[in-house]
Amino acid sequence: MTSKQSILSRPSIEALVSELDVLIRARYPLIAVNTFEELRFRRVMQAVAQLERHVAKGLFLWTRTQGLRQIGGPDLGAGDRVFPGLEDPLSILEHIAQAERGLFLLADYGEYLCPFGQPDPQLVRTLRELAWTIKTRAVTVLFIGPSFPDIPTLEKEVKRIDLDLPDEAEVGSLLDVQLRQLGENPDIRLAVDDETREHLIQALLGLTETEVENALAKAAITFRGISPDAIPLILDEKRNVIRQSGALTYCHPEPADSLGGYTNLRKLLQEAAVTFTPAARSYGVEPMKGLLLVGLPGTGKDLIKKIAASLLGRPLLDLDFGAVMGEGGGVIGSAATSIRRALSIATTLKGLLGISEFEKAVGGLQSSDRSDGGETARTIATLLNWMQEQQDVFVLATANDVRQLAPEQLRQGRFNQVVFVDLPTPDDRADIFRVHLRKRGRDPEVFNLEELASAADGFSGAEIEGAVKGGLLDAFMDGGREVTTSDVVRRVRSIRPTSEVKREDIEELRRWAKDHLAIDAVRGPAEGAGRLMEF
């Protein structure tokens, strides 16, 4: 058994082979496989084509550059069997329409169906007729590529599946293969015990097969071997890969003591962390899906995401939904492909997915049909359906104006709870002053925290931080003397807080939170309210 074949024996790949076997036997004529890993999927299809019930069909690959070739099955000699004159996207469909059997892989074909973002009427019609023609034959067409366009005309003819990123077991197999190959080089030093191997697997999760191989090769060249020293480099490579996806940012967690106040919210996050432990799962406790944090800007909602990553011990991936929609660039299906890729990374990493300004991310459903042919609606539906079905990722979304959200976007199954992050109480304000003074190397006990908290009535956490920064600057410009309580108070009095500017908005948000039984980040559930929201 070759190294690549051993990877195909992993449970996740075996499940995909089984799924494809069922779809082919059930006579699904057209299957679109969303993946950046064409070579990996071709190996999967080689395994499918070797199954007894498909071995006589033959496996064929079409590309625009090389035309049609047979790459597996009967009547195949030492090399690929080439069919000349079939490089044109239309001619290959006409050829398949005449076939009595075969598994046909068409690479990057979606681009020809939707040139310049608009469906090609002739190709689309030909493809529909092809689906009807081969439905009764032993012929299946599989489209391979990063995206397959959402064309309403083909919605009932094309079955879509995703090739998931390598899971923990497959990454482990890939790592073992690479370590064996590196071990044959006398100039490479390997120092990988069981603990290091586990850390390497976790560092490599979220990468494609090729990216795993590249990251390990870079580490081996940089350190002349693989050892615990390679882990930070691999993590940096992963951060770069995730950043290049355009939709995700790999963020560093913040220690829990970076958050001042909000006692009840801390308890909720600690409770969430417990639900993901193996002991809780074996006991029958279901992991929490996530929280929606509602409150005015500056109340620390984005910082809370980083704190949560620290408490849950999970990597924080921030989703930029605006970038997702921007990547579409008018190409049908591109935005939905981008969000699927981002969600696949988050699922593989079993991370914490942060979504800022959730109300903007899922807005635009009503106008989508008129403004972009339904592209926004399809992308939002992909996100919401994933939130409903997934079990391994903790979602922490934030919203400044929850009034823009429809009830179905808040319901149970997507979020466990909605948490209202109100302006901090006096005790919270004192705690926030304590955090920001300590963060800047000052002993909080030297300051009159009670006076500071009283002066900052109605301030958000961001405004308190601004007052501390301003007081520090004033003291520095006054001869570099030590900052005092009076310096900070003076800065507090120079700031007009958001609570004065948006008084009506705050009161309306508080009414909304009360009406919808949102959990208070400071005080906990209102008296008589259940732990979970009801809509």
Coordinates of C-alpha atoms in Angstrom, one line a residue:
M1 CA 0.0 0.0 0.0
T2 CA 1.4 3.4 -1.0
S3 CA 1.5 6.4 1.4
K4 CA -1.3 8.1 -0.5
Q5 CA -3.4 5.0 -0.5
S6 CA -3.0 4.7 3.3
I7 CA -4.4 8.2 3.7
L8 CA -7.4 7.1 1.7
S9 CA -8.1 4.4 4.3
R10 CA -8.9 7.1 6.9
P11 CA -12.5 7.1 8.2
S12 CA -13.4 10.5 6.8
I13 CA -12.2 9.6 3.3
E14 CA -13.8 6.2 3.5
A15 CA -17.1 8.0 4.3
L16 CA -16.7 10.3 1.3
V17 CA -16.0 7.3 -1.0
S18 CA -19.1 5.6 0.4
E19 CA -21.2 8.7 -0.1
L20 CA -20.0 9.1 -3.7
D21 CA -20.7 5.4 -4.3
V22 CA -24.3 5.8 -3.2
L23 CA -24.9 8.9 -5.3
I24 CA -23.5 7.2 -8.4
R25 CA -25.5 4.1 -7.8
A26 CA -28.6 6.2 -7.2
R27 CA -28.1 7.7 -10.7
Y28 CA -27.4 11.3 -9.7
P29 CA -26.3 12.5 -13.1
L30 CA -24.5 15.7 -12.2
I31 CA -22.5 16.2 -9.0
A32 CA -20.6 19.4 -8.2
V33 CA -17.7 19.0 -5.7
N34 CA -16.5 22.2 -4.1
T35 CA -12.8 21.9 -3.3
F36 CA -9.5 23.6 -3.8
E37 CA -7.8 20.1 -3.6
E38 CA -8.3 18.7 -7.1
L39 CA -5.5 16.1 -6.8
R40 CA -6.8 14.9 -3.4
F41 CA -10.3 14.5 -4.9
R42 CA -9.0 12.7 -7.9
R43 CA -7.4 10.1 -5.6
V44 CA -10.8 9.7 -3.9
M45 CA -12.4 9.1 -7.3
Q46 CA -9.7 6.6 -8.1
A47 CA -10.8 4.7 -5.0
V48 CA -14.5 4.9 -6.1
A49 CA -13.6 3.8 -9.6
Q50 CA -11.9 0.7 -8.2
L51 CA -15.0 -0.5 -6.4
E52 CA -16.4 -3.7 -8.1
R53 CA -19.7 -2.1 -9.2
H54 CA -17.9 0.8 -10.9
V55 CA -14.7 -0.7 -12.1
A56 CA -16.0 -1.4 -15.6
K57 CA -17.1 2.2 -16.2
G58 CA -13.7 3.8 -16.5
L59 CA -12.6 7.1 -14.9
F60 CA -12.1 10.1 -17.2
L61 CA -10.7 13.6 -16.6
W62 CA -11.4 16.7 -18.7
T63 CA -9.5 20.0 -18.5
R64 CA -9.7 22.9 -20.9
T65 CA -5.9 22.7 -21.5
Q66 CA -5.6 18.9 -22.1
G67 CA -9.0 17.8 -23.2
L68 CA -10.3 14.4 -22.2
R69 CA -8.2 11.6 -20.9
Q70 CA -9.0 8.2 -19.3
I71 CA -7.1 8.0 -16.0
G72 CA -8.6 4.8 -14.6
G73 CA -10.6 1.6 -15.4
P74 CA -10.5 -1.0 -18.2
D75 CA -8.6 -0.7 -21.5
L76 CA -6.0 1.5 -20.0
G77 CA -2.4 0.9 -20.9
A78 CA 0.8 2.2 -19.3
G79 CA -0.3 5.8 -19.7
D80 CA -3.5 7.8 -19.9
R81 CA -5.7 7.2 -22.9
V82 CA -6.2 10.5 -24.8
F83 CA -9.3 11.5 -26.8
P84 CA -8.2 14.3 -29.2
G85 CA -10.4 17.2 -30.2
L86 CA -12.5 17.6 -27.0
E87 CA -10.9 20.6 -25.5
D88 CA -14.0 22.8 -26.1
P89 CA -16.5 23.0 -23.1
L90 CA -19.4 22.3 -25.4
S91 CA -17.8 19.4 -27.3
I92 CA -17.1 17.4 -24.1
L93 CA -20.8 17.6 -23.1
E94 CA -21.7 16.3 -26.6
H95 CA -19.2 13.5 -26.2
I96 CA -20.5 12.4 -22.8
A97 CA -24.1 12.4 -24.2
Q98 CA -23.0 9.6 -26.5
A99 CA -21.4 7.5 -23.8
E100 CA -23.0 4.4 -22.4
R101 CA -20.9 4.3 -19.2
G102 CA -18.2 6.3 -17.4
L103 CA -17.3 8.5 -14.5
F104 CA -16.4 11.9 -16.0
L105 CA -14.5 14.5 -13.9
L106 CA -14.7 18.0 -15.4
A107 CA -12.2 20.4 -13.8
D108 CA -13.0 24.1 -13.3
Y109 CA -16.0 23.8 -15.6
G110 CA -18.2 26.2 -13.6
E111 CA -16.3 29.2 -15.1
Y112 CA -17.6 28.4 -18.5
L113 CA -21.2 28.1 -17.4
C114 CA -21.1 31.6 -16.0
P115 CA -18.6 33.8 -17.9
F116 CA -18.6 37.4 -16.6
G117 CA -21.1 36.4 -13.9
Q118 CA -24.0 35.6 -16.3
P119 CA -25.1 32.1 -17.3
D120 CA -24.2 30.9 -20.8
P121 CA -27.7 29.9 -22.2
Q122 CA -26.4 27.3 -24.6
L123 CA -24.1 25.5 -22.2
V124 CA -26.7 25.6 -19.4
R125 CA -29.4 24.2 -21.7
T126 CA -27.0 21.5 -23.0
L127 CA -26.1 20.5 -19.5
R128 CA -29.8 20.2 -18.5
E129 CA -30.5 18.0 -21.5
L130 CA -27.3 15.9 -20.7
A131 CA -28.6 15.3 -17.2
W132 CA -31.9 13.9 -18.6
T133 CA -30.1 11.8 -21.3
I134 CA -27.6 10.0 -18.9
K135 CA -30.1 9.5 -16.1
T136 CA -30.8 6.0 -17.3
R137 CA -27.2 5.1 -18.1
A138 CA -24.2 4.2 -16.1
V139 CA -22.8 7.7 -16.6
T140 CA -22.0 10.3 -13.9
V141 CA -20.5 13.7 -14.4
L142 CA -18.6 15.3 -11.5
F143 CA -17.5 18.9 -11.6
I144 CA -14.4 19.7 -9.6
G145 CA -13.4 23.2 -8.6
P146 CA -13.4 25.8 -5.9
S147 CA -16.9 26.9 -6.8
F148 CA -19.8 25.9 -8.9
P149 CA -22.2 28.7 -9.8
D150 CA -25.7 28.9 -8.3
I151 CA -27.8 28.8 -11.5
P152 CA -31.5 28.4 -10.7
T153 CA -32.1 26.5 -14.0
L154 CA -29.7 23.8 -12.9
E155 CA -30.8 23.7 -9.3
K156 CA -32.7 20.4 -9.6
E157 CA -30.2 18.7 -11.8
V158 CA -26.9 19.3 -9.9
K159 CA -26.2 17.6 -6.5
R160 CA -23.6 19.7 -4.5
I161 CA -21.1 18.3 -2.0
D162 CA -18.1 19.7 -0.3
L163 CA -14.7 18.0 0.1
D164 CA -14.0 18.8 3.8
L165 CA -10.5 19.8 4.8
P166 CA -8.4 17.0 6.2
D167 CA -9.6 16.1 9.7
E168 CA -7.4 15.2 12.7
A169 CA -6.9 11.5 11.6
E170 CA -6.1 12.4 8.0
V171 CA -3.7 15.2 9.1
G172 CA -2.0 12.6 11.4
S173 CA -1.6 10.2 8.5
L174 CA -0.2 13.0 6.3
L175 CA 2.2 14.0 9.1
D176 CA 3.4 10.4 9.4
V177 CA 4.0 10.1 5.7
Q178 CA 6.0 13.3 5.6
L179 CA 8.1 12.3 8.7
R180 CA 8.9 8.9 7.1
Q181 CA 10.1 10.7 3.9
L182 CA 12.1 13.3 5.8
G183 CA 13.6 10.5 7.9
E184 CA 15.2 9.1 4.8
N185 CA 17.3 12.3 4.5
P186 CA 20.5 11.9 6.6
D187 CA 20.7 15.7 6.9
I188 CA 17.3 16.0 8.6
R189 CA 16.9 15.6 12.3
L190 CA 13.6 14.4 13.7
A191 CA 12.7 14.9 17.3
V192 CA 9.0 14.0 17.4
D193 CA 7.6 12.2 20.4
D194 CA 3.9 11.6 21.0
E195 CA 3.3 14.9 22.6
T196 CA 5.1 16.8 19.8
R197 CA 3.2 14.8 17.2
E198 CA -0.1 15.8 18.8
H199 CA 0.9 19.5 18.9
L200 CA 2.0 19.3 15.2
I201 CA -1.4 17.8 14.2
Q202 CA -3.2 20.6 16.0
A203 CA -1.0 23.2 14.4
L204 CA -1.6 21.7 10.9
L205 CA -5.4 21.4 11.3
G206 CA -7.3 23.8 9.0
L207 CA -4.8 23.4 6.1
T208 CA -5.2 21.6 2.8
E209 CA -3.1 18.5 2.0
T210 CA -0.7 20.6 -0.1
E211 CA -0.5 23.3 2.6
V212 CA 0.3 20.6 5.2
E213 CA 3.1 19.3 3.0
N214 CA 4.4 22.8 2.3
A215 CA 4.4 23.9 5.9
L216 CA 6.3 20.8 7.0
A217 CA 8.8 21.2 4.2
K218 CA 9.4 24.9 5.2
A219 CA 9.9 23.9 8.8
A220 CA 12.3 21.1 7.9
I221 CA 14.4 23.5 5.8
T222 CA 14.3 26.3 8.4
F223 CA 15.3 24.1 11.3
R224 CA 17.1 21.3 9.4
G225 CA 14.5 18.9 10.9
I226 CA 11.2 18.7 12.7
S227 CA 11.0 19.2 16.4
P228 CA 8.9 21.3 18.9
D229 CA 10.7 24.4 17.5
A230 CA 8.8 23.9 14.2
I231 CA 5.3 24.5 15.8
P232 CA 5.4 28.3 16.0
L233 CA 6.5 28.5 12.4
I234 CA 3.7 26.2 11.3
L235 CA 1.2 28.2 13.2
D236 CA 2.4 31.4 11.4
E237 CA 2.0 29.6 8.1
K238 CA -1.5 28.7 9.1
R239 CA -2.3 32.3 10.1
N240 CA -1.1 33.4 6.7
V241 CA -3.2 30.8 4.9
I242 CA -6.3 31.8 6.9
R243 CA -5.7 35.5 6.3
Q244 CA -5.3 34.8 2.5
S245 CA -8.8 33.3 2.5
G246 CA -10.0 36.9 2.7
A247 CA -12.9 36.1 5.0
L248 CA -11.2 35.0 8.2
T249 CA -8.6 36.5 10.5
Y250 CA -6.7 34.4 13.0
C251 CA -6.8 36.4 16.3
H252 CA -4.8 36.0 19.5
P253 CA -6.8 35.4 22.6
E254 CA -6.7 37.7 25.6
P255 CA -6.3 36.6 29.2
A256 CA -9.5 36.6 31.3
D257 CA -8.1 39.4 33.5
S258 CA -8.1 41.8 30.5
L259 CA -11.9 42.2 30.9
G260 CA -13.2 44.4 33.7
G261 CA -16.6 43.8 35.2
Y262 CA -19.4 41.9 33.6
T263 CA -19.5 39.1 36.2
N264 CA -22.4 37.2 34.8
L265 CA -21.0 37.2 31.3
R266 CA -17.8 35.6 32.6
K267 CA -19.9 32.9 34.2
L268 CA -21.7 32.2 30.9
L269 CA -18.4 31.8 29.1
Q270 CA -17.1 29.5 31.8
E271 CA -20.3 27.5 31.5
A272 CA -19.8 27.3 27.7
A273 CA -16.2 26.0 28.2
V274 CA -17.5 23.2 30.4
T275 CA -19.9 22.0 27.8
F276 CA -17.1 21.2 25.3
T277 CA -15.1 19.0 27.8
P278 CA -15.0 15.3 27.1
A279 CA -16.5 14.6 30.5
A280 CA -19.5 16.8 29.7
R281 CA -20.1 15.1 26.4
S282 CA -19.9 11.6 27.8
Y283 CA -22.4 12.7 30.4
G284 CA -24.8 13.7 27.7
V285 CA -24.3 17.5 27.9
E286 CA -24.6 19.1 24.5
P287 CA -22.0 21.8 23.6
M288 CA -23.3 25.4 23.5
K289 CA -23.8 26.8 20.0
G290 CA -22.9 30.3 20.9
L291 CA -23.9 33.7 22.2
L292 CA -25.2 36.9 20.6
L293 CA -23.9 40.0 22.4
V294 CA -26.1 43.0 22.0
G295 CA -25.0 46.5 23.1
L296 CA -23.7 49.9 22.1
P297 CA -20.3 50.3 20.5
G298 CA -17.5 50.6 23.0
T299 CA -18.9 48.2 25.6
G300 CA -16.2 45.6 25.0
K301 CA -18.0 43.1 22.8
D302 CA -15.0 42.5 20.5
L303 CA -12.7 42.1 23.5
I304 CA -15.1 39.6 24.9
K305 CA -14.5 37.4 21.9
K306 CA -10.8 37.3 22.6
I307 CA -11.5 36.6 26.3
A308 CA -13.9 33.7 25.3
A309 CA -11.2 32.2 23.1
S310 CA -8.9 32.1 26.1
L311 CA -11.5 30.6 28.5
L312 CA -12.5 28.0 25.9
G313 CA -9.0 27.2 24.9
R314 CA -9.9 27.6 21.2
P315 CA -8.4 29.6 18.3
L316 CA -10.4 32.7 17.5
L317 CA -11.4 33.1 13.9
D318 CA -13.0 36.5 13.1
L319 CA -15.4 36.3 10.1
D320 CA -15.5 39.4 7.9
F321 CA -18.8 39.0 6.1
G322 CA -18.2 42.2 4.1
A323 CA -15.1 40.6 2.6
V324 CA -17.1 37.5 1.8
M325 CA -19.6 39.5 -0.3
G326 CA -16.8 41.5 -1.8
E327 CA -15.0 38.4 -3.0
G328 CA -18.0 37.5 -5.1
G329 CA -17.2 40.4 -7.5
G330 CA -20.4 39.8 -9.4
V331 CA -19.6 36.1 -10.1
I332 CA -22.6 33.9 -9.3
G333 CA -21.9 31.6 -6.4
S334 CA -18.5 33.0 -5.4
A335 CA -19.7 34.6 -2.1
A336 CA -21.4 31.3 -1.1
T337 CA -18.2 29.5 -1.9
S338 CA -16.1 31.9 0.2
I339 CA -18.4 31.4 3.2
R340 CA -18.4 27.6 2.8
R341 CA -14.6 27.7 2.8
A342 CA -14.4 29.9 5.8
L343 CA -16.9 27.7 7.7
S344 CA -15.0 24.6 6.7
I345 CA -11.8 26.0 8.3
A346 CA -13.7 27.0 11.4
T347 CA -15.2 23.5 11.7
T348 CA -11.9 21.7 11.1
L349 CA -10.2 23.8 13.7
K350 CA -13.1 23.4 16.1
G351 CA -12.5 27.0 16.9
L352 CA -14.4 30.0 18.2
L353 CA -16.0 31.9 15.3
G354 CA -16.5 35.6 15.9
I355 CA -18.9 37.6 13.8
S356 CA -18.9 41.4 14.4
E357 CA -22.0 43.5 13.6
F358 CA -24.1 40.4 13.0
E359 CA -27.1 42.6 12.1
K360 CA -25.2 43.8 9.0
A361 CA -23.9 40.4 8.1
V362 CA -27.3 38.9 7.8
G363 CA -29.1 42.0 6.6
G364 CA -30.2 42.4 3.0
L365 CA -32.3 39.3 2.8
Q366 CA -35.4 41.1 1.6
S367 CA -33.7 43.1 -1.1
S368 CA -31.3 40.4 -2.3
D369 CA -33.5 39.2 -5.2
R370 CA -33.7 42.7 -6.6
S371 CA -30.1 43.9 -5.9
D372 CA -27.9 40.9 -6.7
G373 CA -30.0 38.1 -8.0
G374 CA -30.3 36.4 -4.7
E375 CA -26.5 36.0 -4.1
T376 CA -26.7 37.7 -0.6
A377 CA -29.7 35.6 0.4
R378 CA -28.0 32.4 -0.6
T379 CA -24.8 33.3 1.3
I380 CA -26.7 34.3 4.4
A381 CA -28.7 31.0 4.2
T382 CA -25.4 29.1 4.0
L383 CA -24.2 30.8 7.2
L384 CA -27.5 30.4 9.1
N385 CA -28.0 26.7 8.1
W386 CA -24.4 25.9 9.2
M387 CA -25.0 27.7 12.6
Q388 CA -28.1 25.5 13.0
E389 CA -26.5 22.2 12.2
Q390 CA -22.9 22.4 13.4
Q391 CA -21.9 21.0 16.8
D392 CA -18.1 21.7 17.1
V393 CA -17.7 25.5 16.8
F394 CA -18.7 28.1 19.4
V395 CA -20.1 31.2 17.7
L396 CA -19.8 34.6 19.4
A397 CA -21.6 37.2 17.4
T398 CA -22.0 40.9 18.3
A399 CA -24.6 43.4 17.3
N400 CA -25.0 47.1 17.9
D401 CA -28.6 47.4 16.7
V402 CA -30.4 44.1 17.1
R403 CA -33.7 45.8 15.9
Q404 CA -32.5 45.1 12.4
L405 CA -32.6 41.3 13.0
A406 CA -35.6 39.1 12.2
P407 CA -36.7 36.7 14.9
E408 CA -35.7 33.6 12.9
Q409 CA -32.1 34.9 12.9
L410 CA -32.0 34.8 16.7
R411 CA -33.9 31.7 17.5
Q412 CA -32.7 28.7 19.6
G413 CA -30.5 26.4 17.7
R414 CA -28.3 29.2 16.3
F415 CA -27.6 30.9 19.6
N416 CA -28.1 29.5 23.1
Q417 CA -28.6 33.0 24.5
V418 CA -28.8 36.6 23.7
V419 CA -26.7 38.7 26.1
F420 CA -27.4 42.4 26.6
V421 CA -24.1 44.2 27.3
D422 CA -25.3 47.3 29.1
L423 CA -23.1 50.2 30.2
P424 CA -21.0 49.2 33.1
T425 CA -22.2 49.7 36.7
P426 CA -20.1 51.7 39.2
D427 CA -18.4 48.5 40.4
D428 CA -17.7 47.5 36.8
R429 CA -16.3 50.9 36.0
A430 CA -13.9 50.7 38.9
D431 CA -12.8 47.2 37.7
I432 CA -12.4 48.5 34.2
F433 CA -10.2 51.4 35.4
R434 CA -8.2 48.9 37.4
V435 CA -7.6 46.8 34.3
H436 CA -6.5 49.7 32.1
L437 CA -4.2 51.2 34.8
R438 CA -2.6 47.8 35.4
K439 CA -2.2 47.3 31.6
R440 CA -0.1 50.5 31.5
G441 CA 2.2 49.5 34.3
R442 CA 0.4 51.5 37.1
D443 CA -0.6 50.1 40.5
P444 CA -4.5 50.6 40.6
E445 CA -4.5 50.7 44.4
V446 CA -2.6 54.0 44.3
F447 CA -5.7 55.6 42.5
N448 CA -9.1 56.5 44.0
L449 CA -11.1 54.0 41.9
E450 CA -14.3 54.9 43.6
E451 CA -13.9 58.6 42.5
L452 CA -12.9 57.6 39.0
A453 CA -16.0 55.3 38.7
S454 CA -18.3 58.0 40.0
A455 CA -16.8 60.6 37.6
A456 CA -17.3 58.2 34.7
D457 CA -21.0 57.6 35.2
G458 CA -22.5 56.6 31.8
F459 CA -19.1 55.8 30.3
S460 CA -18.5 52.7 28.2
G461 CA -15.3 50.6 28.6
A462 CA -13.8 52.2 25.5
E463 CA -14.4 55.7 26.9
I464 CA -12.9 54.7 30.2
E465 CA -9.8 53.4 28.4
G466 CA -9.6 56.7 26.5
A467 CA -9.7 58.7 29.8
V468 CA -6.8 56.6 31.2
K469 CA -4.7 57.1 28.0
G470 CA -5.4 60.8 28.1
G471 CA -4.5 61.2 31.7
L472 CA -1.2 59.3 31.1
L473 CA -0.4 61.6 28.2
D474 CA -1.1 64.7 30.2
A475 CA 1.2 63.6 33.0
F476 CA 4.0 62.7 30.5
M477 CA 3.7 66.1 28.8
D478 CA 3.9 67.8 32.2
G479 CA 7.5 66.8 32.7
G480 CA 7.1 63.1 32.8
R481 CA 5.7 63.1 36.3
E482 CA 3.6 60.2 37.7
V483 CA 0.0 60.1 36.6
T484 CA -2.6 60.8 39.3
T485 CA -6.3 60.3 39.9
S486 CA -6.9 64.0 39.1
D487 CA -5.3 63.6 35.7
V488 CA -7.6 60.9 34.8
V489 CA -10.7 62.7 36.3
R490 CA -9.8 65.8 34.3
R491 CA -9.8 63.7 31.1
V492 CA -13.1 62.0 32.1
R493 CA -14.8 65.4 32.3
S494 CA -13.5 66.3 28.9
I495 CA -15.3 63.4 27.2
R496 CA -18.9 63.4 26.3
P497 CA -20.0 59.8 26.6
T498 CA -22.1 58.0 24.0
S499 CA -24.8 57.5 26.6
E500 CA -25.6 61.2 26.4
V501 CA -25.4 61.3 22.6
K502 CA -27.5 58.2 22.1
R503 CA -29.7 58.2 25.2
E504 CA -32.9 57.2 23.2
D505 CA -31.1 54.4 21.4
I506 CA -29.9 53.0 24.8
E507 CA -33.3 53.1 26.3
E508 CA -34.8 51.4 23.2
L509 CA -32.2 48.6 23.4
R510 CA -32.9 48.1 27.0
R511 CA -36.6 47.8 26.3
W512 CA -35.8 45.3 23.5
A513 CA -33.6 43.2 25.8
K514 CA -36.3 43.2 28.5
D515 CA -39.1 42.2 26.0
H516 CA -37.0 39.4 24.6
L517 CA -35.7 38.1 28.0
A518 CA -32.1 38.7 27.0
I519 CA -29.5 37.8 29.7
D520 CA -27.9 40.8 31.4
A521 CA -24.1 40.6 31.1
V522 CA -23.8 42.0 34.6
R523 CA -26.9 41.0 36.6
G524 CA -27.9 37.8 34.9
P525 CA -31.5 36.7 34.0
A526 CA -34.2 39.1 35.0
E527 CA -36.4 37.8 37.9
G528 CA -38.8 35.3 36.6
A529 CA -37.1 34.9 33.3
G530 CA -35.8 31.5 32.0
R531 CA -32.2 30.8 31.3
L532 CA -32.9 30.6 27.6
M533 CA -34.7 33.1 25.4
E534 CA -38.1 32.3 24.1
F535 CA -39.5 33.8 20.9

